[in-house]
Amino acid sequence: MQTVVMDTTSTDHLLSTTRSVRLKLDLERPVEDEVLLECLRLAIQAPTPGGAQSWRWLVVRDQETKNKIGAYFRAVGNAYIQAGIEAAGEAAKSGPVARMVRSGQHLIDVIEKVPVLVIPCAQGRPEGGNAETSVFYGGIFPAVWSFQLALRSRGLGSTLTSYHLGHETEVAEILGIPDGVTQVGLLPVAYTTVPDFKPAPRTPVEEIAYLDRWGQAISS
Ligand SMILES: Cc1cc2nc3c(=O)[nH]c(=O)nc-3n(C[C@H](O)[C@H](O)[C@H](O)COP(=O)(O)O)c2cc1C
């Protein structure tokens, strides 16, 4: 049997350059249903505990609905950014923190202008200890990331956000989401205004991956 050889140049590029896109979202260009369905079709190839597939996906395009959700998003987001600026002190004035503040604030400012807001949901509520909670969220976040990768490979960008979850009940009411269904985030989705992105700086893997025992380097 022959193994399928993947084009790792492309897959590595996809995996290392799928950024949280906020400033480079094209707010004018419409996003077709077909591209969203294509990306969701790929997303739901992700694993779920016991094959449960308990995910549901809310795709929000209606302007009035986006306005209502956007108001909650903005209220929480503004407070979060303000707290972040205060906590960072001088560091918030330049460098990576300043860049994150600028891009985070921009997304908050334009949230209802983003063509599509996607809210991934998991049926049920997280209950119990670490095992149950991990399994609950583990049934949705791999698919969320696959969705973001599929978007990126088609020229669209997104950011996983959590602000609106502070008003999960109100947003559930707006969208008719039944009791017992958990919203896990909100993804603003749009085509990107630039063709490519770069890998982000990360702590070297040698410092954060261990062999056999906590803290023991894999290679020296
Ligand atoms: C669970 C989770 C929640 C997040 N919530 C928000 C959010 O509410 N707002 C936001 O702008 N970004 C949010 N992000 C995106 C991170 O801020 C982002 O990953 C970080 O800025 C690093 O950028 P990168 O994804 O391009 O590497 C979230 C990311 C994760 C994984």
PDB file of C-alpha atoms and ligand atoms in Angstrom:
ATOM      1  CA  MET A   1       0.000   0.000   0.000  1.00  0.00           C
ATOM      2  CA  GLN A   2       1.348   3.377  -0.962  1.00  0.00           C
ATOM      3  CA  THR A   3       1.341   6.188   1.585  1.00  0.00           C
ATOM      4  CA  VAL A   4      -0.061   9.495   0.383  1.00  0.00           C
ATOM      5  CA  VAL A   5       2.742  12.039   0.406  1.00  0.00           C
ATOM      6  CA  MET A   6       1.584  15.411   1.699  1.00  0.00           C
ATOM      7  CA  ASP A   7       2.959  18.677   0.463  1.00  0.00           C
ATOM      8  CA  THR A   8       4.453  19.663   3.808  1.00  0.00           C
ATOM      9  CA  THR A   9       5.666  22.991   2.436  1.00  0.00           C
ATOM     10  CA  SER A  10       2.023  24.005   2.106  1.00  0.00           C
ATOM     11  CA  THR A  11       0.728  22.326   5.246  1.00  0.00           C
ATOM     12  CA  ASP A  12       3.600  23.660   7.396  1.00  0.00           C
ATOM     13  CA  HIS A  13       3.011  27.133   6.002  1.00  0.00           C
ATOM     14  CA  LEU A  14      -0.698  26.886   6.791  1.00  0.00           C
ATOM     15  CA  LEU A  15      -0.048  25.623  10.316  1.00  0.00           C
ATOM     16  CA  SER A  16       2.582  28.235  11.111  1.00  0.00           C
ATOM     17  CA  THR A  17       0.914  31.297   9.598  1.00  0.00           C
ATOM     18  CA  THR A  18      -2.707  30.972  10.653  1.00  0.00           C
ATOM     19  CA  ARG A  19      -2.808  34.094  12.790  1.00  0.00           C
ATOM     20  CA  SER A  20      -5.537  35.814  14.755  1.00  0.00           C
ATOM     21  CA  VAL A  21      -6.600  38.329  12.111  1.00  0.00           C
ATOM     22  CA  ARG A  22      -8.162  41.580  13.319  1.00  0.00           C
ATOM     23  CA  LEU A  23      -6.649  44.538  11.449  1.00  0.00           C
ATOM     24  CA  LYS A  24      -6.522  42.829   8.057  1.00  0.00           C
ATOM     25  CA  LEU A  25     -10.144  41.773   7.740  1.00  0.00           C
ATOM     26  CA  ASP A  26     -11.847  42.948   4.543  1.00  0.00           C
ATOM     27  CA  LEU A  27     -15.096  44.408   5.841  1.00  0.00           C
ATOM     28  CA  GLU A  28     -16.412  45.135   2.343  1.00  0.00           C
ATOM     29  CA  ARG A  29     -16.006  41.825   0.547  1.00  0.00           C
ATOM     30  CA  PRO A  30     -18.933  39.449   1.009  1.00  0.00           C
ATOM     31  CA  VAL A  31     -18.274  35.947   2.298  1.00  0.00           C
ATOM     32  CA  GLU A  32     -20.171  33.302   0.330  1.00  0.00           C
ATOM     33  CA  ASP A  33     -22.252  30.610   2.050  1.00  0.00           C
ATOM     34  CA  GLU A  34     -20.441  28.006  -0.042  1.00  0.00           C
ATOM     35  CA  VAL A  35     -16.983  28.842   1.305  1.00  0.00           C
ATOM     36  CA  LEU A  36     -18.311  28.758   4.878  1.00  0.00           C
ATOM     37  CA  LEU A  37     -19.970  25.392   4.321  1.00  0.00           C
ATOM     38  CA  GLU A  38     -16.806  24.042   2.710  1.00  0.00           C
ATOM     39  CA  CYS A  39     -14.759  25.119   5.748  1.00  0.00           C
ATOM     40  CA  LEU A  40     -17.338  23.759   8.197  1.00  0.00           C
ATOM     41  CA  ARG A  41     -17.395  20.460   6.277  1.00  0.00           C
ATOM     42  CA  LEU A  42     -13.640  20.222   6.832  1.00  0.00           C
ATOM     43  CA  ALA A  43     -13.943  21.365  10.451  1.00  0.00           C
ATOM     44  CA  ILE A  44     -16.318  18.556  11.345  1.00  0.00           C
ATOM     45  CA  GLN A  45     -13.726  15.982  10.357  1.00  0.00           C
ATOM     46  CA  ALA A  46     -12.127  16.828  13.724  1.00  0.00           C
ATOM     47  CA  PRO A  47     -12.311  14.258  16.524  1.00  0.00           C
ATOM     48  CA  THR A  48     -15.094  14.225  19.114  1.00  0.00           C
ATOM     49  CA  PRO A  49     -15.292  12.137  22.313  1.00  0.00           C
ATOM     50  CA  GLY A  50     -16.786   8.779  21.370  1.00  0.00           C
ATOM     51  CA  GLY A  51     -17.704  10.207  17.978  1.00  0.00           C
ATOM     52  CA  ALA A  52     -20.456  12.250  19.660  1.00  0.00           C
ATOM     53  CA  GLN A  53     -20.351  15.153  17.162  1.00  0.00           C
ATOM     54  CA  SER A  54     -22.227  17.294  19.650  1.00  0.00           C
ATOM     55  CA  TRP A  55     -21.208  20.518  17.902  1.00  0.00           C
ATOM     56  CA  ARG A  56     -23.541  23.076  16.392  1.00  0.00           C
ATOM     57  CA  TRP A  57     -22.491  26.172  14.438  1.00  0.00           C
ATOM     58  CA  LEU A  58     -24.341  29.474  14.327  1.00  0.00           C
ATOM     59  CA  VAL A  59     -23.461  31.588  11.290  1.00  0.00           C
ATOM     60  CA  VAL A  60     -24.670  35.150  11.856  1.00  0.00           C
ATOM     61  CA  ARG A  61     -25.052  37.517   8.901  1.00  0.00           C
ATOM     62  CA  ASP A  62     -28.149  39.531   9.789  1.00  0.00           C
ATOM     63  CA  GLN A  63     -27.078  43.126  10.499  1.00  0.00           C
ATOM     64  CA  GLU A  64     -29.532  43.749  13.322  1.00  0.00           C
ATOM     65  CA  THR A  65     -28.479  40.537  15.038  1.00  0.00           C
ATOM     66  CA  LYS A  66     -24.797  41.411  14.609  1.00  0.00           C
ATOM     67  CA  ASN A  67     -25.492  44.847  16.124  1.00  0.00           C
ATOM     68  CA  LYS A  68     -27.073  43.305  19.215  1.00  0.00           C
ATOM     69  CA  ILE A  69     -24.301  40.739  19.723  1.00  0.00           C
ATOM     70  CA  GLY A  70     -21.703  43.386  18.896  1.00  0.00           C
ATOM     71  CA  ALA A  71     -22.925  45.594  21.738  1.00  0.00           C
ATOM     72  CA  TYR A  72     -22.238  42.820  24.274  1.00  0.00           C
ATOM     73  CA  PHE A  73     -18.925  41.997  22.610  1.00  0.00           C
ATOM     74  CA  ARG A  74     -17.875  45.651  22.783  1.00  0.00           C
ATOM     75  CA  ALA A  75     -18.892  46.190  26.415  1.00  0.00           C
ATOM     76  CA  VAL A  76     -16.823  43.232  27.639  1.00  0.00           C
ATOM     77  CA  GLY A  77     -14.007  43.769  25.130  1.00  0.00           C
ATOM     78  CA  ASN A  78     -13.504  47.430  26.039  1.00  0.00           C
ATOM     79  CA  ALA A  79     -13.320  46.580  29.741  1.00  0.00           C
ATOM     80  CA  TYR A  80     -10.865  43.754  29.027  1.00  0.00           C
ATOM     81  CA  ILE A  81      -8.579  45.954  26.934  1.00  0.00           C
ATOM     82  CA  GLN A  82      -8.703  48.738  29.527  1.00  0.00           C
ATOM     83  CA  ALA A  83      -7.779  46.301  32.302  1.00  0.00           C
ATOM     84  CA  GLY A  84      -4.973  44.941  30.098  1.00  0.00           C
ATOM     85  CA  ILE A  85      -3.569  48.426  29.499  1.00  0.00           C
ATOM     86  CA  GLU A  86      -3.637  49.199  33.216  1.00  0.00           C
ATOM     87  CA  ALA A  87      -1.999  45.878  34.126  1.00  0.00           C
ATOM     88  CA  ALA A  88       0.729  46.280  31.492  1.00  0.00           C
ATOM     89  CA  GLY A  89       1.633  49.846  32.527  1.00  0.00           C
ATOM     90  CA  GLU A  90       4.569  51.191  30.487  1.00  0.00           C
ATOM     91  CA  ALA A  91       4.718  47.993  28.411  1.00  0.00           C
ATOM     92  CA  ALA A  92       1.325  48.857  26.897  1.00  0.00           C
ATOM     93  CA  LYS A  93       2.802  51.935  25.215  1.00  0.00           C
ATOM     94  CA  SER A  94       4.981  50.183  22.656  1.00  0.00           C
ATOM     95  CA  GLY A  95       6.078  46.793  21.363  1.00  0.00           C
ATOM     96  CA  PRO A  96       3.994  43.612  21.234  1.00  0.00           C
ATOM     97  CA  VAL A  97       1.514  44.640  23.956  1.00  0.00           C
ATOM     98  CA  ALA A  98       0.762  47.924  22.176  1.00  0.00           C
ATOM     99  CA  ARG A  99       0.286  46.055  18.898  1.00  0.00           C
ATOM    100  CA  MET A 100      -2.081  43.568  20.530  1.00  0.00           C
ATOM    101  CA  VAL A 101      -4.052  46.399  22.159  1.00  0.00           C
ATOM    102  CA  ARG A 102      -4.329  48.236  18.834  1.00  0.00           C
ATOM    103  CA  SER A 103      -5.491  45.199  16.921  1.00  0.00           C
ATOM    104  CA  GLY A 104      -7.766  43.982  19.726  1.00  0.00           C
ATOM    105  CA  GLN A 105      -9.374  47.407  19.998  1.00  0.00           C
ATOM    106  CA  HIS A 106      -9.848  47.607  16.240  1.00  0.00           C
ATOM    107  CA  LEU A 107     -11.759  44.335  16.173  1.00  0.00           C
ATOM    108  CA  ILE A 108     -13.949  45.523  19.047  1.00  0.00           C
ATOM    109  CA  ASP A 109     -14.635  48.790  17.199  1.00  0.00           C
ATOM    110  CA  VAL A 110     -15.711  47.119  13.949  1.00  0.00           C
ATOM    111  CA  ILE A 111     -17.215  43.880  15.215  1.00  0.00           C
ATOM    112  CA  GLU A 112     -20.674  44.322  13.708  1.00  0.00           C
ATOM    113  CA  LYS A 113     -19.176  45.336  10.366  1.00  0.00           C
ATOM    114  CA  VAL A 114     -17.421  42.000   9.945  1.00  0.00           C
ATOM    115  CA  PRO A 115     -19.401  40.129   7.256  1.00  0.00           C
ATOM    116  CA  VAL A 116     -19.960  36.952   9.264  1.00  0.00           C
ATOM    117  CA  LEU A 117     -19.841  36.034  12.958  1.00  0.00           C
ATOM    118  CA  VAL A 118     -19.608  32.308  13.628  1.00  0.00           C
ATOM    119  CA  ILE A 119     -20.500  30.981  17.069  1.00  0.00           C
ATOM    120  CA  PRO A 120     -19.408  27.388  17.688  1.00  0.00           C
ATOM    121  CA  CYS A 121     -21.558  25.602  20.247  1.00  0.00           C
ATOM    122  CA  ALA A 122     -21.350  22.313  22.103  1.00  0.00           C
ATOM    123  CA  GLN A 123     -24.493  20.529  23.213  1.00  0.00           C
ATOM    124  CA  GLY A 124     -24.476  20.101  26.999  1.00  0.00           C
ATOM    125  CA  ARG A 125     -22.715  21.977  29.768  1.00  0.00           C
ATOM    126  CA  PRO A 126     -19.245  21.329  31.175  1.00  0.00           C
ATOM    127  CA  GLU A 127     -19.666  19.496  34.463  1.00  0.00           C
ATOM    128  CA  GLY A 128     -17.458  17.710  36.950  1.00  0.00           C
ATOM    129  CA  GLY A 129     -13.706  17.831  37.292  1.00  0.00           C
ATOM    130  CA  ASN A 130     -10.817  18.265  34.930  1.00  0.00           C
ATOM    131  CA  ALA A 131     -11.469  15.052  32.987  1.00  0.00           C
ATOM    132  CA  GLU A 132     -15.101  15.906  32.196  1.00  0.00           C
ATOM    133  CA  THR A 133     -14.320  19.552  31.418  1.00  0.00           C
ATOM    134  CA  SER A 134     -11.401  18.637  29.158  1.00  0.00           C
ATOM    135  CA  VAL A 135     -13.490  16.100  27.284  1.00  0.00           C
ATOM    136  CA  PHE A 136     -16.351  18.583  26.929  1.00  0.00           C
ATOM    137  CA  TYR A 137     -14.250  21.361  25.390  1.00  0.00           C
ATOM    138  CA  GLY A 138     -12.075  18.813  23.595  1.00  0.00           C
ATOM    139  CA  GLY A 139     -15.161  17.934  21.615  1.00  0.00           C
ATOM    140  CA  ILE A 140     -15.308  21.347  19.991  1.00  0.00           C
ATOM    141  CA  PHE A 141     -11.983  23.201  19.947  1.00  0.00           C
ATOM    142  CA  PRO A 142     -10.151  20.877  17.542  1.00  0.00           C
ATOM    143  CA  ALA A 143     -12.972  21.559  15.061  1.00  0.00           C
ATOM    144  CA  VAL A 144     -12.829  25.298  15.718  1.00  0.00           C
ATOM    145  CA  TRP A 145      -9.137  25.345  14.859  1.00  0.00           C
ATOM    146  CA  SER A 146      -9.687  23.205  11.748  1.00  0.00           C
ATOM    147  CA  PHE A 147     -12.323  25.723  10.693  1.00  0.00           C
ATOM    148  CA  GLN A 148      -9.823  28.557  11.131  1.00  0.00           C
ATOM    149  CA  LEU A 149      -7.192  26.655   9.141  1.00  0.00           C
ATOM    150  CA  ALA A 150      -9.649  25.919   6.338  1.00  0.00           C
ATOM    151  CA  LEU A 151     -10.629  29.607   6.221  1.00  0.00           C
ATOM    152  CA  ARG A 152      -6.996  30.670   6.060  1.00  0.00           C
ATOM    153  CA  SER A 153      -6.245  28.275   3.210  1.00  0.00           C
ATOM    154  CA  ARG A 154      -9.032  29.966   1.206  1.00  0.00           C
ATOM    155  CA  GLY A 155      -7.927  33.540   1.825  1.00  0.00           C
ATOM    156  CA  LEU A 156     -10.161  34.274   4.817  1.00  0.00           C
ATOM    157  CA  GLY A 157      -9.146  35.231   8.329  1.00  0.00           C
ATOM    158  CA  SER A 158     -10.642  34.838  11.778  1.00  0.00           C
ATOM    159  CA  THR A 159      -9.882  35.215  15.479  1.00  0.00           C
ATOM    160  CA  LEU A 160     -11.163  33.008  18.244  1.00  0.00           C
ATOM    161  CA  THR A 161     -12.763  35.423  20.712  1.00  0.00           C
ATOM    162  CA  SER A 162     -14.443  34.985  24.053  1.00  0.00           C
ATOM    163  CA  TYR A 163     -15.795  38.433  25.033  1.00  0.00           C
ATOM    164  CA  HIS A 164     -19.453  37.794  24.314  1.00  0.00           C
ATOM    165  CA  LEU A 165     -19.474  34.741  26.594  1.00  0.00           C
ATOM    166  CA  GLY A 166     -19.893  37.136  29.518  1.00  0.00           C
ATOM    167  CA  HIS A 167     -23.393  37.593  28.082  1.00  0.00           C
ATOM    168  CA  GLU A 168     -23.950  34.045  26.884  1.00  0.00           C
ATOM    169  CA  THR A 169     -27.546  33.924  28.138  1.00  0.00           C
ATOM    170  CA  GLU A 170     -28.546  37.164  26.404  1.00  0.00           C
ATOM    171  CA  VAL A 171     -26.899  36.070  23.147  1.00  0.00           C
ATOM    172  CA  ALA A 172     -28.569  32.649  23.402  1.00  0.00           C
ATOM    173  CA  GLU A 173     -31.903  34.454  23.612  1.00  0.00           C
ATOM    174  CA  ILE A 174     -31.132  36.615  20.568  1.00  0.00           C
ATOM    175  CA  LEU A 175     -30.179  33.546  18.527  1.00  0.00           C
ATOM    176  CA  GLY A 176     -32.742  31.093  19.911  1.00  0.00           C
ATOM    177  CA  ILE A 177     -30.028  28.796  21.269  1.00  0.00           C
ATOM    178  CA  PRO A 178     -31.730  26.263  23.562  1.00  0.00           C
ATOM    179  CA  ASP A 179     -30.922  25.850  27.262  1.00  0.00           C
ATOM    180  CA  GLY A 180     -28.188  23.322  27.832  1.00  0.00           C
ATOM    181  CA  VAL A 181     -26.212  24.321  24.740  1.00  0.00           C
ATOM    182  CA  THR A 182     -22.835  25.925  25.460  1.00  0.00           C
ATOM    183  CA  GLN A 183     -21.402  28.680  23.291  1.00  0.00           C
ATOM    184  CA  VAL A 184     -17.624  28.368  23.303  1.00  0.00           C
ATOM    185  CA  GLY A 185     -16.568  31.508  21.457  1.00  0.00           C
ATOM    186  CA  LEU A 186     -17.205  33.807  18.535  1.00  0.00           C
ATOM    187  CA  LEU A 187     -15.240  33.941  15.291  1.00  0.00           C
ATOM    188  CA  PRO A 188     -15.428  37.083  13.176  1.00  0.00           C
ATOM    189  CA  VAL A 189     -14.875  35.824   9.611  1.00  0.00           C
ATOM    190  CA  ALA A 190     -13.880  37.848   6.531  1.00  0.00           C
ATOM    191  CA  TYR A 191     -11.569  37.706   3.550  1.00  0.00           C
ATOM    192  CA  THR A 192      -8.175  39.140   4.426  1.00  0.00           C
ATOM    193  CA  THR A 193      -6.774  42.313   2.889  1.00  0.00           C
ATOM    194  CA  VAL A 194      -3.271  40.829   2.594  1.00  0.00           C
ATOM    195  CA  PRO A 195      -2.317  37.609   0.836  1.00  0.00           C
ATOM    196  CA  ASP A 196      -0.032  36.129   3.466  1.00  0.00           C
ATOM    197  CA  PHE A 197       0.986  36.116   7.134  1.00  0.00           C
ATOM    198  CA  LYS A 198       4.133  35.273   9.077  1.00  0.00           C
ATOM    199  CA  PRO A 199       4.829  32.779  11.857  1.00  0.00           C
ATOM    200  CA  ALA A 200       4.493  34.342  15.325  1.00  0.00           C
ATOM    201  CA  PRO A 201       7.310  34.488  17.866  1.00  0.00           C
ATOM    202  CA  ARG A 202       6.953  31.612  20.327  1.00  0.00           C
ATOM    203  CA  THR A 203       8.957  30.297  23.273  1.00  0.00           C
ATOM    204  CA  PRO A 204      11.369  27.749  21.768  1.00  0.00           C
ATOM    205  CA  VAL A 205       9.862  24.268  21.849  1.00  0.00           C
ATOM    206  CA  GLU A 206      13.002  22.912  23.568  1.00  0.00           C
ATOM    207  CA  GLU A 207      12.018  24.990  26.617  1.00  0.00           C
ATOM    208  CA  ILE A 208       8.445  23.811  26.858  1.00  0.00           C
ATOM    209  CA  ALA A 209       8.486  20.173  25.751  1.00  0.00           C
ATOM    210  CA  TYR A 210       9.903  17.589  28.169  1.00  0.00           C
ATOM    211  CA  LEU A 211      11.129  14.017  27.912  1.00  0.00           C
ATOM    212  CA  ASP A 212       9.968  11.403  30.423  1.00  0.00           C
ATOM    213  CA  ARG A 213       9.973  13.787  33.374  1.00  0.00           C
ATOM    214  CA  TRP A 214       8.736  17.342  33.962  1.00  0.00           C
ATOM    215  CA  GLY A 215      11.485  19.829  33.178  1.00  0.00           C
ATOM    216  CA  GLN A 216      13.786  17.322  31.454  1.00  0.00           C
ATOM    217  CA  ALA A 217      14.929  18.494  28.023  1.00  0.00           C
ATOM    218  CA  ILE A 218      14.180  16.391  24.963  1.00  0.00           C
ATOM    219  CA  SER A 219      17.527  17.266  23.434  1.00  0.00           C
ATOM    220  CA  SER A 220      20.393  19.428  24.587  1.00  0.00           C
TER     221      SER A 220
HETATM  222  C1  LIG B   1      -9.441  30.563  24.138  1.00  0.00           C
HETATM  223  C2  LIG B   1      -9.025  31.819  23.418  1.00  0.00           C
HETATM  224  C3  LIG B   1      -9.740  32.982  23.619  1.00  0.00           C
HETATM  225  C4  LIG B   1      -9.406  34.163  22.945  1.00  0.00           C
HETATM  226  N1  LIG B   1     -10.163  35.286  23.126  1.00  0.00           N
HETATM  227  C5  LIG B   1      -9.883  36.399  22.401  1.00  0.00           C
HETATM  228  C6  LIG B   1     -10.726  37.537  22.474  1.00  0.00           C
HETATM  229  O1  LIG B   1     -11.736  37.564  23.187  1.00  0.00           O
HETATM  230  N2  LIG B   1     -10.399  38.615  21.728  1.00  0.00           N
HETATM  231  C7  LIG B   1      -9.328  38.630  20.885  1.00  0.00           C
HETATM  232  O2  LIG B   1      -9.088  39.643  20.208  1.00  0.00           O
HETATM  233  N3  LIG B   1      -8.516  37.561  20.780  1.00  0.00           N
HETATM  234  C8  LIG B   1      -8.772  36.448  21.512  1.00  0.00           C
HETATM  235  N4  LIG B   1      -7.975  35.337  21.371  1.00  0.00           N
HETATM  236  C9  LIG B   1      -6.855  35.356  20.418  1.00  0.00           C
HETATM  237  C10 LIG B   1      -5.521  35.552  21.112  1.00  0.00           C
HETATM  238  O3  LIG B   1      -5.458  36.846  21.660  1.00  0.00           O
HETATM  239  C11 LIG B   1      -4.416  35.338  20.060  1.00  0.00           C
HETATM  240  O4  LIG B   1      -4.299  33.967  19.831  1.00  0.00           O
HETATM  241  C12 LIG B   1      -3.101  35.954  20.475  1.00  0.00           C
HETATM  242  O5  LIG B   1      -3.200  37.327  20.279  1.00  0.00           O
HETATM  243  C13 LIG B   1      -1.911  35.451  19.673  1.00  0.00           C
HETATM  244  O6  LIG B   1      -2.046  35.766  18.314  1.00  0.00           O
HETATM  245  P1  LIG B   1      -1.959  34.623  17.205  1.00  0.00           P
HETATM  246  O7  LIG B   1      -3.202  33.765  17.355  1.00  0.00           O
HETATM  247  O8  LIG B   1      -1.918  35.344  15.881  1.00  0.00           O
HETATM  248  O9  LIG B   1      -0.698  33.833  17.439  1.00  0.00           O
HETATM  249  C14 LIG B   1      -8.288  34.160  22.054  1.00  0.00           C
HETATM  250  C15 LIG B   1      -7.565  32.980  21.837  1.00  0.00           C
HETATM  251  C16 LIG B   1      -7.931  31.815  22.501  1.00  0.00           C
HETATM  252  C17 LIG B   1      -7.150  30.560  22.221  1.00  0.00           C
END
